[in-house]
Coordinates of C-alpha atoms and ligand atoms in Angstrom, one line a residue:
Chain A
X1340 CA -59.0 1.1 -73.9
X1341 CA -55.4 0.0 -73.3
X1342 CA -52.3 1.2 -75.0
X1343 CA -48.6 1.0 -74.8
X1344 CA -45.9 3.0 -76.4
X1345 CA -42.7 1.4 -77.6
X1346 CA -40.4 4.0 -76.2
X1347 CA -37.4 2.5 -77.8
X1348 CA -39.0 3.5 -81.1
X1349 CA -40.6 6.8 -80.0
X1350 CA -38.6 9.8 -81.1
X1351 CA -40.5 12.4 -79.1
X1352 CA -42.1 14.0 -82.1
X1353 CA -45.1 14.9 -79.8
X1354 CA -47.7 14.3 -82.5
X1355 CA -49.6 12.2 -80.1
X1356 CA -49.4 14.8 -77.3
X1357 CA -50.8 17.3 -79.8
X1358 CA -53.7 15.1 -81.0
X1359 CA -54.6 13.5 -77.7
X1360 CA -53.4 15.8 -74.9
X1361 CA -55.4 14.1 -72.3
X1362 CA -53.6 10.9 -72.8
X1363 CA -50.1 11.8 -74.0
X1364 CA -47.8 14.5 -72.6
X1365 CA -44.2 15.5 -73.0
X1366 CA -42.1 15.5 -69.9
X1367 CA -39.1 17.6 -70.5
X1368 CA -37.9 18.0 -74.0
X1369 CA -38.1 14.4 -75.2
X1370 CA -39.6 12.1 -72.7
X1371 CA -43.2 10.9 -73.3
X1372 CA -45.6 10.1 -70.4
X1373 CA -48.9 8.6 -71.3
X1374 CA -51.9 7.1 -69.6
X1375 CA -51.8 3.3 -70.4
X1376 CA -55.6 2.9 -69.8
X1377 CA -57.5 6.0 -70.9
X1378 CA -61.2 6.3 -70.7
X1379 CA -63.2 5.3 -73.7
X1380 CA -64.2 9.0 -74.4
X1381 CA -60.6 9.6 -75.7
X1382 CA -60.7 6.8 -78.2
X1383 CA -61.2 9.0 -81.3
X1384 CA -58.2 11.2 -80.4
X1385 CA -56.0 8.2 -79.5
X1386 CA -56.8 6.5 -82.8
X1387 CA -55.7 9.7 -84.6
X1388 CA -52.5 9.7 -82.5
X1389 CA -51.8 6.1 -83.4
X1390 CA -52.0 6.9 -87.1
X1391 CA -50.1 10.2 -86.8
X1392 CA -47.1 8.8 -85.0
X1393 CA -44.4 8.9 -87.6
X1394 CA -42.6 5.8 -86.2
X1395 CA -45.7 3.8 -85.4
X1396 CA -44.7 3.4 -81.7
X1397 CA -48.2 3.3 -80.2
X1398 CA -49.9 0.0 -79.8
X1399 CA -53.6 0.1 -79.1
X1400 CA -55.8 -2.8 -77.9
X1401 CA -57.2 -5.0 -80.7
X1402 CA -59.4 -6.6 -78.1
X1403 CA -62.0 -5.1 -75.9
X1404 CA -62.3 -5.6 -72.2
X1405 CA -60.2 -7.9 -70.0
X1406 CA -60.2 -11.5 -69.2
X1407 CA -63.5 -12.9 -68.1
X1408 CA -63.2 -14.4 -64.6
X1409 CA -63.9 -17.8 -66.0
X1410 CA -60.9 -17.4 -68.3
X1411 CA -58.8 -16.3 -65.4
X1412 CA -59.8 -19.4 -63.4
X1413 CA -58.7 -21.5 -66.3
X1414 CA -62.1 -22.9 -67.1
X1415 CA -62.0 -22.1 -70.8
Chain B
X801 CA -53.0 -38.5 -93.8
X802 CA -50.0 -38.2 -96.0
X803 CA -47.6 -35.3 -95.5
X804 CA -48.9 -34.9 -92.0
X805 CA -45.6 -34.0 -90.4
X806 CA -45.0 -33.8 -86.7
X807 CA -44.9 -30.0 -87.1
X808 CA -48.2 -29.8 -88.8
X809 CA -49.7 -32.0 -86.0
X810 CA -48.2 -29.7 -83.4
X811 CA -49.7 -26.7 -85.0
X812 CA -53.1 -28.3 -85.3
X813 CA -53.5 -30.1 -82.1
X814 CA -50.4 -29.6 -80.0
X815 CA -50.1 -28.4 -76.5
X816 CA -48.1 -25.3 -75.8
X817 CA -47.4 -24.1 -72.2
X818 CA -46.1 -20.7 -71.3
X819 CA -44.7 -20.1 -67.8
X820 CA -44.5 -16.4 -66.9
X821 CA -47.6 -14.5 -68.0
X822 CA -46.1 -11.1 -68.5
X823 CA -44.7 -9.1 -71.4
X824 CA -42.6 -11.9 -73.1
X825 CA -45.2 -14.6 -72.4
X826 CA -48.1 -12.5 -73.9
X827 CA -46.2 -11.4 -77.0
X828 CA -45.1 -15.0 -77.6
X829 CA -48.6 -16.3 -77.3
X830 CA -49.9 -13.7 -79.7
X831 CA -47.2 -14.5 -82.2
X832 CA -48.0 -18.3 -82.0
X833 CA -51.6 -17.7 -82.8
X834 CA -50.7 -15.3 -85.6
X835 CA -48.6 -18.0 -87.1
X836 CA -51.6 -20.4 -87.1
X837 CA -51.1 -22.4 -84.0
X838 CA -54.5 -23.9 -83.3
X839 CA -53.8 -26.3 -80.5
X840 CA -54.2 -25.7 -76.8
X841 CA -52.3 -22.8 -75.1
X842 CA -51.9 -22.5 -71.4
X843 CA -50.6 -19.4 -69.7
X844 CA -49.2 -19.9 -66.2
X845 CA -48.5 -16.9 -64.0
X846 CA -47.8 -16.6 -60.3
X847 CA -49.2 -13.1 -60.2
X848 CA -53.0 -12.9 -60.0
X849 CA -53.2 -10.3 -62.8
X850 CA -53.2 -10.6 -66.5
X851 CA -50.1 -9.3 -68.3
X852 CA -49.3 -5.7 -67.5
X853 CA -46.5 -3.3 -68.3
X854 CA -43.8 -2.6 -65.7
X855 CA -41.9 0.5 -67.0
X856 CA -44.7 2.9 -66.0
X857 CA -44.5 1.7 -62.4
X858 CA -41.4 3.7 -61.7
X859 CA -42.5 6.6 -63.9
X860 CA -46.2 7.5 -64.5
X861 CA -47.4 5.5 -61.5
X862 CA -45.1 7.1 -58.9
X863 CA -45.9 10.5 -60.3
X864 CA -49.5 9.8 -59.7
X865 CA -50.3 10.1 -63.4
X866 CA -51.5 6.6 -63.9
X867 CA -52.5 3.9 -61.4
X868 CA -50.7 0.6 -61.1
X869 CA -53.9 -1.4 -61.7
X870 CA -54.3 0.3 -65.0
X871 CA -51.2 -0.7 -66.8
X872 CA -52.5 -4.0 -68.3
X873 CA -50.9 -4.6 -71.7
X874 CA -53.0 -4.1 -74.8
X875 CA -53.6 -7.3 -76.8
X876 CA -52.6 -7.5 -80.4
X877 CA -55.2 -10.2 -80.9
X878 CA -57.3 -12.8 -79.0
X879 CA -55.0 -15.6 -77.9
X880 CA -57.7 -18.0 -76.7
X881 CA -55.7 -19.4 -73.9
X882 CA -56.3 -21.2 -70.6
X883 CA -55.1 -18.8 -68.0
X884 CA -53.7 -20.2 -64.8
X885 CA -53.1 -17.0 -62.9
X886 CA -52.1 -16.7 -59.3
X887 CA -50.4 -20.1 -59.2
X888 CA -46.6 -20.5 -59.6
X889 CA -45.0 -23.3 -61.5
X890 CA -42.9 -25.2 -59.0
X891 CA -41.2 -27.8 -61.1
X892 CA -40.4 -29.2 -64.5
X893 CA -40.1 -32.8 -65.6
X894 CA -38.4 -32.7 -69.0
X895 CA -38.7 -36.4 -69.6
X896 CA -42.5 -36.6 -69.0
X897 CA -42.8 -33.1 -70.5
X898 CA -44.8 -31.8 -67.6
X899 CA -44.9 -28.5 -65.6
X900 CA -45.8 -28.9 -61.9
X901 CA -47.9 -26.2 -60.3
X902 CA -48.0 -25.1 -56.6
X903 CA -51.6 -26.2 -56.3
X904 CA -50.6 -29.8 -57.2
X905 CA -51.8 -29.7 -60.8
X906 CA -49.5 -30.8 -63.6
X907 CA -49.7 -29.5 -67.1
X908 CA -48.4 -31.5 -70.1
X909 CA -46.7 -29.8 -73.0
X910 CA -45.3 -30.5 -76.4
X911 CA -43.5 -27.3 -76.4
X912 CA -42.7 -25.1 -73.4
X913 CA -41.8 -21.5 -73.2
X914 CA -40.2 -20.2 -70.1
X915 CA -40.6 -16.4 -69.5
X916 CA -40.4 -16.1 -65.8
X917 CA -38.4 -12.9 -65.8
X918 CA -36.6 -11.6 -62.7
X919 CA -37.7 -10.3 -59.3
X920 CA -36.4 -7.5 -57.2
X921 CA -33.4 -8.4 -55.1
X922 CA -34.7 -8.1 -51.5
X923 CA -32.9 -6.3 -48.6
X924 CA -30.5 -9.0 -47.4
X925 CA -31.5 -8.8 -43.7
X926 CA -35.0 -10.4 -43.5
X927 CA -36.0 -8.8 -40.3
X928 CA -35.1 -5.3 -41.5
X929 CA -36.7 -6.0 -44.9
X930 CA -40.0 -6.8 -43.1
X931 CA -40.2 -3.4 -41.4
X932 CA -43.2 -1.2 -42.3
X933 CA -42.1 1.3 -44.9
X934 CA -39.5 -0.8 -46.7
X935 CA -40.2 -1.4 -50.3
X936 CA -38.9 -3.0 -53.5
X937 CA -40.4 -2.1 -56.9
X938 CA -41.0 -4.8 -59.5
X939 CA -44.7 -5.7 -59.5
X940 CA -48.0 -4.0 -59.8
X941 CA -48.7 -4.5 -56.1
X942 CA -45.3 -3.0 -55.2
X943 CA -46.1 0.0 -57.4
X944 CA -49.6 0.5 -55.9
X945 CA -48.3 0.2 -52.3
X946 CA -45.4 2.6 -52.9
X947 CA -47.5 5.2 -54.6
X948 CA -49.9 5.2 -51.7
X949 CA -47.1 5.8 -49.3
X950 CA -45.6 8.6 -51.3
X951 CA -49.0 10.2 -51.7
X952 CA -49.3 10.2 -47.9
X953 CA -46.3 12.5 -47.7
X954 CA -43.5 10.8 -45.9
X955 CA -40.9 13.0 -44.1
X956 CA -38.0 11.5 -46.0
X957 CA -37.5 8.8 -48.6
X958 CA -34.3 6.8 -48.8
X959 CA -33.5 5.0 -52.0
X960 CA -30.8 2.3 -51.7
X961 CA -29.1 1.9 -55.1
X962 CA -28.9 4.4 -58.0
X963 CA -29.3 2.2 -61.0
X964 CA -32.1 3.1 -63.4
X965 CA -35.0 2.1 -61.2
X966 CA -33.5 3.8 -58.1
X967 CA -32.8 7.0 -60.1
X968 CA -36.3 7.1 -61.6
X969 CA -37.8 6.7 -58.1
X970 CA -35.6 9.5 -56.7
X971 CA -36.7 11.7 -59.6
X972 CA -40.4 11.0 -59.0
X973 CA -40.0 11.8 -55.3
X974 CA -38.4 15.1 -56.1
X975 CA -41.2 15.9 -58.6
X976 CA -43.6 15.3 -55.7
X977 CA -41.5 17.6 -53.6
X978 CA -40.5 14.9 -51.2
X979 CA -37.1 15.0 -49.5
X980 CA -35.1 12.1 -50.8
X981 CA -31.7 10.6 -50.0
X982 CA -30.0 8.2 -52.4
X983 CA -27.3 5.9 -51.2
X984 CA -25.1 4.3 -53.9
X985 CA -22.1 2.0 -53.4
X986 CA -20.6 3.0 -56.7
X987 CA -18.9 6.3 -57.6
X988 CA -22.2 7.7 -59.1
X989 CA -25.6 6.8 -60.4
X990 CA -25.9 4.5 -63.4
X991 CA -22.2 3.6 -63.4
X992 CA -22.7 -0.1 -63.7
X993 CA -24.7 0.4 -67.0
X994 CA -23.0 3.5 -68.4
X995 CA -19.7 4.0 -66.6
X996 CA -18.3 6.8 -64.5
X997 CA -18.1 9.5 -67.2
X998 CA -21.9 9.3 -67.6
X999 CA -22.3 8.6 -63.9
X1000 CA -20.9 12.1 -63.2
X1001 CA -23.5 13.7 -65.4
X1002 CA -26.2 11.7 -63.7
X1003 CA -24.9 12.7 -60.2
X1004 CA -25.2 16.4 -61.3
X1005 CA -28.9 15.7 -62.3
X1006 CA -29.6 14.3 -58.9
X1007 CA -28.0 17.1 -57.0
X1008 CA -29.4 19.9 -59.1
X1009 CA -32.8 18.5 -58.5
X1010 CA -32.4 18.5 -54.8
X1011 CA -31.6 14.9 -54.2
X1012 CA -29.3 14.2 -51.2
X1013 CA -27.0 11.9 -53.2
X1014 CA -24.4 9.9 -51.2
X1015 CA -22.0 7.9 -53.3
X1016 CA -19.3 5.5 -52.4
X1017 CA -21.3 4.4 -49.4
X1018 CA -23.3 1.3 -48.4
X1019 CA -26.3 1.1 -46.2
X1020 CA -25.2 -1.2 -43.4
X1021 CA -28.5 -1.6 -41.5
X1022 CA -32.1 -0.4 -41.2
X1023 CA -33.7 0.5 -37.9
X1024 CA -37.3 0.4 -36.9
X1025 CA -39.3 2.0 -34.1
X1026 CA -41.2 0.1 -31.5
X1027 CA -44.2 -0.3 -33.8
X1028 CA -42.1 -1.9 -36.5
X1029 CA -42.0 1.1 -38.8
X1030 CA -38.7 1.9 -40.4
X1031 CA -37.1 5.0 -38.9
X1032 CA -33.5 5.3 -40.0
X1033 CA -30.7 3.8 -41.9
X1034 CA -27.0 3.4 -41.0
X1035 CA -24.4 4.1 -43.6
X1036 CA -20.9 2.7 -43.9
X1037 CA -19.4 6.2 -43.5
X1038 CA -20.9 6.2 -40.0
X1039 CA -23.8 8.6 -40.8
X1040 CA -27.4 8.0 -40.1
X1041 CA -30.3 8.9 -42.4
X1042 CA -33.7 9.3 -40.9
X1043 CA -36.3 8.1 -43.3
X1044 CA -39.8 6.7 -43.0
X1045 CA -39.8 5.1 -46.5
X1046 CA -36.9 3.0 -47.7
X1047 CA -36.8 1.7 -51.3
X1048 CA -34.4 -1.1 -51.9
X1049 CA -33.3 -0.8 -55.5
X1050 CA -30.5 -3.3 -55.7
X1051 CA -31.2 -4.9 -59.0
X1052 CA -32.8 -8.2 -59.8
X1053 CA -32.6 -11.9 -59.4
X1054 CA -33.6 -14.4 -62.1
X1055 CA -36.7 -16.5 -61.4
X1056 CA -35.1 -19.9 -62.0
X1057 CA -35.4 -21.5 -58.6
X1058 CA -38.4 -23.5 -59.6
X1059 CA -36.2 -25.3 -62.2
X1060 CA -33.8 -26.6 -59.6
X1061 CA -33.1 -30.3 -60.3
X1062 CA -35.0 -30.2 -63.6
X1063 CA -31.8 -30.8 -65.6
X1064 CA -32.2 -27.5 -67.4
X1065 CA -29.2 -25.2 -67.7
X1066 CA -30.8 -22.7 -65.3
X1067 CA -29.2 -20.8 -62.5
X1068 CA -28.8 -17.4 -60.8
X1069 CA -27.6 -15.9 -64.1
X1070 CA -30.7 -17.1 -66.0
X1071 CA -31.4 -19.8 -68.4
X1072 CA -28.8 -20.3 -71.1
X1073 CA -30.2 -20.8 -74.6
X1074 CA -28.9 -20.8 -78.2
X1075 CA -29.5 -17.9 -80.5
X1076 CA -32.7 -19.5 -81.5
X1077 CA -34.1 -19.4 -77.9
X1078 CA -33.8 -23.1 -77.3
X1079 CA -32.8 -23.8 -73.7
X1080 CA -29.6 -25.7 -72.9
X1081 CA -29.7 -28.6 -70.5
X1082 CA -27.1 -28.9 -67.8
X1083 CA -24.7 -30.6 -70.2
X1084 CA -24.8 -27.7 -72.6
X1085 CA -26.9 -29.7 -75.1
X1086 CA -29.7 -27.8 -76.7
X1087 CA -33.3 -29.0 -76.0
X1088 CA -35.7 -29.0 -78.8
X1089 CA -38.9 -28.5 -76.9
X1090 CA -38.0 -26.0 -74.2
X1091 CA -37.6 -22.3 -75.2
X1092 CA -36.9 -19.2 -73.2
X1093 CA -37.4 -15.5 -73.7
X1094 CA -37.2 -12.2 -71.9
X1095 CA -35.4 -11.1 -68.8
X1096 CA -34.8 -14.7 -67.6
X1097 CA -32.9 -15.7 -70.8
X1098 CA -29.2 -15.6 -71.5
X1099 CA -28.2 -16.0 -75.1
X1100 CA -25.1 -15.7 -77.2
X1101 CA -24.9 -12.8 -79.6
X1102 CA -22.8 -12.9 -82.8
X1103 CA -22.1 -9.2 -82.8
X1104 CA -20.7 -9.3 -79.3
X1105 CA -18.2 -12.1 -79.7
X1106 CA -20.9 -14.8 -79.0
X1107 CA -20.8 -13.7 -75.3
X1108 CA -24.0 -14.6 -73.4
X1109 CA -26.1 -11.5 -72.9
X1110 CA -28.7 -11.3 -70.1
X1111 CA -30.9 -8.2 -70.8
X1112 CA -33.4 -6.6 -68.6
X1113 CA -34.8 -4.6 -71.4
X1114 CA -38.5 -4.3 -72.5
X1115 CA -37.7 -4.3 -76.2
X1116 CA -35.6 -7.5 -75.8
X1117 CA -38.5 -9.3 -74.1
X1118 CA -40.8 -8.4 -77.0
X1119 CA -38.3 -9.3 -79.8
X1120 CA -37.1 -12.5 -78.1
X1121 CA -40.6 -13.7 -77.5
X1122 CA -41.5 -13.2 -81.1
X1123 CA -38.4 -15.2 -82.2
X1124 CA -39.0 -17.9 -79.7
X1125 CA -42.6 -18.2 -80.8
X1126 CA -41.6 -18.4 -84.4
X1127 CA -39.0 -21.1 -83.7
X1128 CA -41.3 -23.1 -81.5
X1129 CA -43.5 -23.6 -84.6
X1130 CA -40.7 -24.1 -87.1
X1131 CA -38.2 -26.8 -87.9
X1132 CA -34.6 -26.7 -89.0
X1133 CA -33.6 -24.0 -91.5
X1134 CA -36.8 -22.1 -91.0
X1135 CA -35.7 -21.1 -87.5
X1136 CA -34.2 -17.7 -87.0
X1137 CA -31.7 -16.3 -84.6
X1138 CA -32.5 -13.6 -82.0
X1139 CA -30.0 -11.0 -83.1
X1140 CA -31.6 -8.0 -81.5
X1141 CA -29.3 -5.0 -80.8
X1142 CA -29.8 -4.2 -77.1
X1143 CA -31.7 -1.0 -76.6
X1144 CA -33.5 0.7 -73.7
X1145 CA -34.8 4.0 -72.5
X1146 CA -35.1 5.7 -69.1
X1147 CA -36.7 8.9 -68.1
X1148 CA -35.5 10.8 -65.0
X1149 CA -35.4 14.4 -63.9
X1150 CA -37.1 15.4 -67.2
X1151 CA -34.3 13.9 -69.3
X1152 CA -34.7 11.2 -71.8
X1153 CA -31.9 8.7 -71.6
X1154 CA -31.6 6.0 -74.3
X1155 CA -28.9 3.5 -75.1
X1156 CA -28.1 1.0 -77.8
X1157 CA -25.5 -1.8 -78.0
X1158 CA -23.6 -2.9 -75.0
X1159 CA -22.0 0.2 -73.4
X1160 CA -20.7 -1.8 -70.5
X1161 CA -18.5 -3.8 -72.9
X1162 CA -16.7 -0.6 -74.0
X1163 CA -13.7 0.9 -72.2
X1164 CA -13.6 4.2 -73.9
X1165 CA -16.3 6.9 -74.5
X1166 CA -16.3 9.8 -77.0
X1167 CA -18.8 12.6 -76.7
X1168 CA -19.6 12.9 -80.4
X1169 CA -22.3 15.5 -80.2
X1170 CA -23.6 18.1 -77.7
X1171 CA -22.1 18.5 -74.3
X1172 CA -22.3 16.9 -70.9
X1173 CA -22.7 20.3 -69.2
X1174 CA -26.0 20.9 -71.1
X1175 CA -27.1 17.3 -70.4
X1176 CA -27.8 17.0 -74.1
X1177 CA -25.3 14.8 -75.8
X1178 CA -24.4 11.6 -77.5
X1179 CA -21.8 9.3 -76.0
X1180 CA -20.3 6.6 -78.1
X1181 CA -18.5 3.6 -76.5
X1182 CA -15.5 1.9 -78.0
X1183 CA -14.1 -1.5 -77.5
X1184 CA -10.9 -2.7 -79.2
X1185 CA -11.1 -0.2 -82.0
X1186 CA -14.8 -0.6 -82.8
X1187 CA -18.1 1.1 -81.8
X1188 CA -19.9 -1.1 -79.3
X1189 CA -22.6 1.1 -77.8
X1190 CA -24.0 4.5 -77.5
X1191 CA -26.0 6.6 -75.1
X1192 CA -28.0 9.7 -75.6
X1193 CA -29.3 12.3 -73.2
X1194 CA -32.1 14.2 -74.9
X1195 CA -30.7 13.4 -78.3
X1196 CA -32.7 10.3 -79.1
X1197 CA -33.2 11.0 -82.8
X1198 CA -29.6 10.2 -83.4
X1199 CA -29.8 6.7 -82.0
X1200 CA -30.7 4.9 -85.2
X1201 CA -27.6 6.3 -86.8
X1202 CA -25.4 5.0 -84.0
X1203 CA -27.2 1.7 -84.0
X1204 CA -26.1 1.3 -87.6
X1205 CA -22.5 2.0 -86.7
X1206 CA -22.7 -0.7 -84.1
X1207 CA -24.2 -3.2 -86.6
X1208 CA -21.5 -2.4 -89.1
X1209 CA -18.8 -2.7 -86.5
X1210 CA -17.6 0.8 -87.4
X1211 CA -14.2 1.9 -86.2
X1212 CA -13.8 3.7 -83.0
X1213 CA -13.2 6.6 -82.6
X1214 CA -15.5 7.5 -85.4
X1215 CA -13.4 9.1 -88.1
X1216 CA -16.0 11.7 -89.3
X1217 CA -16.9 14.9 -87.7
X1218 CA -20.5 15.4 -86.8
X1219 CA -22.7 18.4 -86.9
X1220 CA -22.5 19.3 -83.2
X1221 CA -19.0 18.1 -82.2
X1222 CA -17.6 20.2 -79.4
X1223 CA -14.1 20.3 -78.1
X1224 CA -14.8 17.7 -75.4
X1225 CA -15.6 15.3 -78.2
X1226 CA -12.1 15.4 -79.8
X1227 CA -10.6 12.8 -77.7
X1228 CA -12.0 9.5 -76.2
X1229 CA -12.1 9.3 -72.5
X1230 CA -11.8 6.3 -70.3
X1231 CA -15.4 5.2 -69.9
X1232 CA -14.6 4.4 -66.3
X1233 CA -16.6 1.2 -65.6
X1234 CA -16.3 -0.3 -62.2
X1235 CA -14.4 -3.5 -61.7
X1236 CA -16.7 -6.1 -63.2
X1237 CA -16.3 -8.4 -60.2
X1238 CA -18.3 -5.8 -58.2
X1239 CA -22.0 -6.4 -58.7
X1240 CA -24.0 -3.5 -60.1
X1241 CA -27.7 -3.0 -60.8
X1242 CA -30.3 -1.4 -63.1
X1243 CA -32.2 -2.5 -66.2
X1244 CA -29.0 -3.3 -68.0
X1245 CA -26.9 -5.9 -69.5
X1246 CA -24.9 -8.7 -68.0
X1247 CA -22.2 -10.2 -70.0
X1248 CA -21.7 -13.7 -68.9
X1249 CA -19.7 -15.4 -71.5
X1250 CA -15.9 -15.5 -71.7
X1251 CA -14.1 -13.6 -74.4
X1252 CA -11.6 -15.9 -76.1
X1253 CA -9.0 -13.3 -75.3
X1254 CA -9.6 -13.6 -71.6
X1255 CA -8.2 -17.1 -71.1
X1256 CA -9.8 -17.3 -67.7
X1257 CA -10.7 -20.9 -67.6
X1258 CA -8.8 -24.1 -68.0
X1259 CA -10.9 -27.2 -68.6
X1260 CA -9.3 -30.5 -67.6
X1261 CA -11.4 -33.4 -68.9
X1262 CA -11.6 -36.5 -66.7
X1263 CA -9.9 -39.5 -68.1
X1264 CA -12.0 -42.6 -67.7
Ligands
FAD798 C1 -40.1 -0.5 -62.3 C2 -39.5 -1.0 -63.6 C3 -39.2 -0.1 -64.6 C4 -38.7 -0.5 -65.9 N1 -38.4 0.4 -66.8 C5 -37.8 0.0 -68.0 C6 -37.5 1.0 -69.0 O1 -37.6 2.2 -68.8 N2 -36.9 0.5 -70.2 C7 -36.7 -0.8 -70.4 O2 -36.2 -1.2 -71.5 N3 -37.1 -1.7 -69.5 C8 -37.6 -1.4 -68.3 N4 -38.0 -2.3 -67.3 C9 -37.7 -3.7 -67.6 C10 -38.9 -4.4 -68.3 O3 -40.1 -4.2 -67.6 C11 -38.6 -5.9 -68.4 O4 -37.5 -6.1 -69.3 C12 -39.8 -6.8 -68.9 O5 -40.8 -6.7 -68.0 C13 -39.4 -8.2 -69.1 O6 -40.5 -9.0 -69.4 P1 -40.5 -10.6 -69.0 O7 -41.8 -11.0 -69.5 O8 -39.3 -11.2 -69.5 O9 -40.4 -10.7 -67.5 P2 -41.3 -10.1 -66.3 O10 -42.0 -8.9 -66.7 O11 -40.5 -10.1 -65.1 O12 -42.4 -11.3 -66.1 C14 -42.2 -12.5 -65.6 C15 -43.5 -13.0 -65.0 O13 -43.3 -14.4 -64.6 C16 -43.8 -14.6 -63.3 N5 -43.2 -15.7 -62.7 C17 -42.0 -15.8 -62.1 N6 -41.7 -17.1 -61.6 C18 -42.8 -17.8 -61.9 C19 -43.2 -19.1 -61.7 N7 -42.4 -20.0 -61.1 N8 -44.4 -19.5 -62.1 C20 -45.3 -18.7 -62.7 N9 -45.0 -17.4 -63.0 C21 -43.8 -17.0 -62.6 C22 -43.5 -13.2 -62.6 O14 -44.2 -13.0 -61.5 C23 -43.8 -12.3 -63.7 O15 -45.2 -12.0 -63.8 C24 -38.5 -1.9 -66.1 C25 -38.8 -2.8 -65.1 C26 -39.3 -2.4 -63.9 C27 -39.7 -3.4 -62.8
SF4_799 S1 -46.1 10.6 -81.9 FE1 -45.0 8.7 -81.7 S2 -42.9 9.4 -81.8 FE2 -44.1 11.2 -81.4 S3 -44.1 11.3 -79.2 FE3 -45.9 10.3 -79.7 S4 -45.3 8.1 -79.6 FE4 -43.4 9.3 -79.7

């Protein structure tokens, strides 16, 4: 599972850190640190964080997995 | 078929090529598919990896809280592309509409998007740059290698350059309890992007966190031991810093070399384009099939006197990519301008730094809220009587408000009193930017147009 937070948008409300503490953590008063590729077991919490973020700053993968090697070699 | 316009044909069976398979390239590709582009899409990238996110490299990754190989960007949707990864584009033939690749292949396009970004400026002395223990930080490989070295517990780290990346690296080192020296040519950290008033605050942050900050000095040479491992650095003030890790953080260079001789208006300052992301050729004539986006682009902005802005900002890469993608699949009046208000964030020494607008265009600064001593404040930049930019230290929730002031070209100094205005905020200060002819660094903004007021140039047309 991959995610990215648009930190221009993020206002440090820490909802995500509350709902998925294994993935998101505040660093200082306002800075957010997150794991961009958390293990699948955290998905449920991450999805809740995505929805709870008041500024919709968290983007979660709409696709599963990475490029197949055939794709990467340009054979598709 | 009647009504089958060129645009409809392009959308149905056209060939779109994206050079630069990173943030801007990926977001553009997703947007094109979202807009119904059904033709062939080729993504060319010189790195062997699929698109990944760079900001964590100097933050989470160096702190050991995420690994560099796990920052791949999430996909908003399947883009069904042909990926040509690990092979650089080496040339462009605009007449034949062809991109040349290093492996000898050529890829034809109907529309081309260039999103080749920037690379770290290397240490100028090649021999010294090749010493073991000397790093730059731009790519996933850089991040992984540097993290490994930091984890091994070097005796001292030297960071050359205190722009945003350099400062973030120093901050990560201190958090790992590593001794670190920062050498900066300017009067303080971040001065190129935010000026000397803020640079002073940043310098305090370095020193209070135990960074050995040396300002107003240049590193004149690096020295290795007999095994080719870096050992020490010589500074212009005659001092010597012993360090076994040296990180060169001297800003970035635009990846435009591969376009030399192509006839495109590309050079060391990036690729000039119109507000609709269409690249200029060397005659200043806009092309209609070559588009640019992200760090490599340089585009005029109506709000900033149509000066050309080069931005090394994550948010700009996303927004410009979306606009470029839209315009690549639109004609005439349906095209829209990229009028993004510059914005970026940084995180260092536990402080959240954010900025909007173009602070470096301002010459005055007013601390409208909070105080510099507390490292919790809003600084507003003024330029010729209007608000042109703002910076916040741990006050990010106010940024939207100031962004609106910039958009509305509100008068500077702001006439109203705010909730947390202290005495230091009663009077604007000289923002104290260094002489613009001295190069600076950091994920920031380069203004490369001429203001009509400057009258720097006289153009004498040839008579023939
Ligand atoms: C360590 C670090 C920290 C950062 N932190 C922040 C931050 O906190 N906030 C912020 O706003 N921004 C930050 N940035 C900046 C942000 O990452 C960039 O603005 C963003 O990556 C730009 O995306 P891009 O797609 O335009 O260019 P890039 O991400 O540079 O991608 C360009 C791609 O094109 C490839 N390429 C180059 N030449 C060729 C060629 N000839 N053929 C094929 N491929 C080629 C490159 O290898 C690269 O993969 C940071 C950057 C770094 C390096
Ligand atoms: S919930 Fe959203 S705004 Fe709040 S810290 Fe998380 S990402 Fe930022």
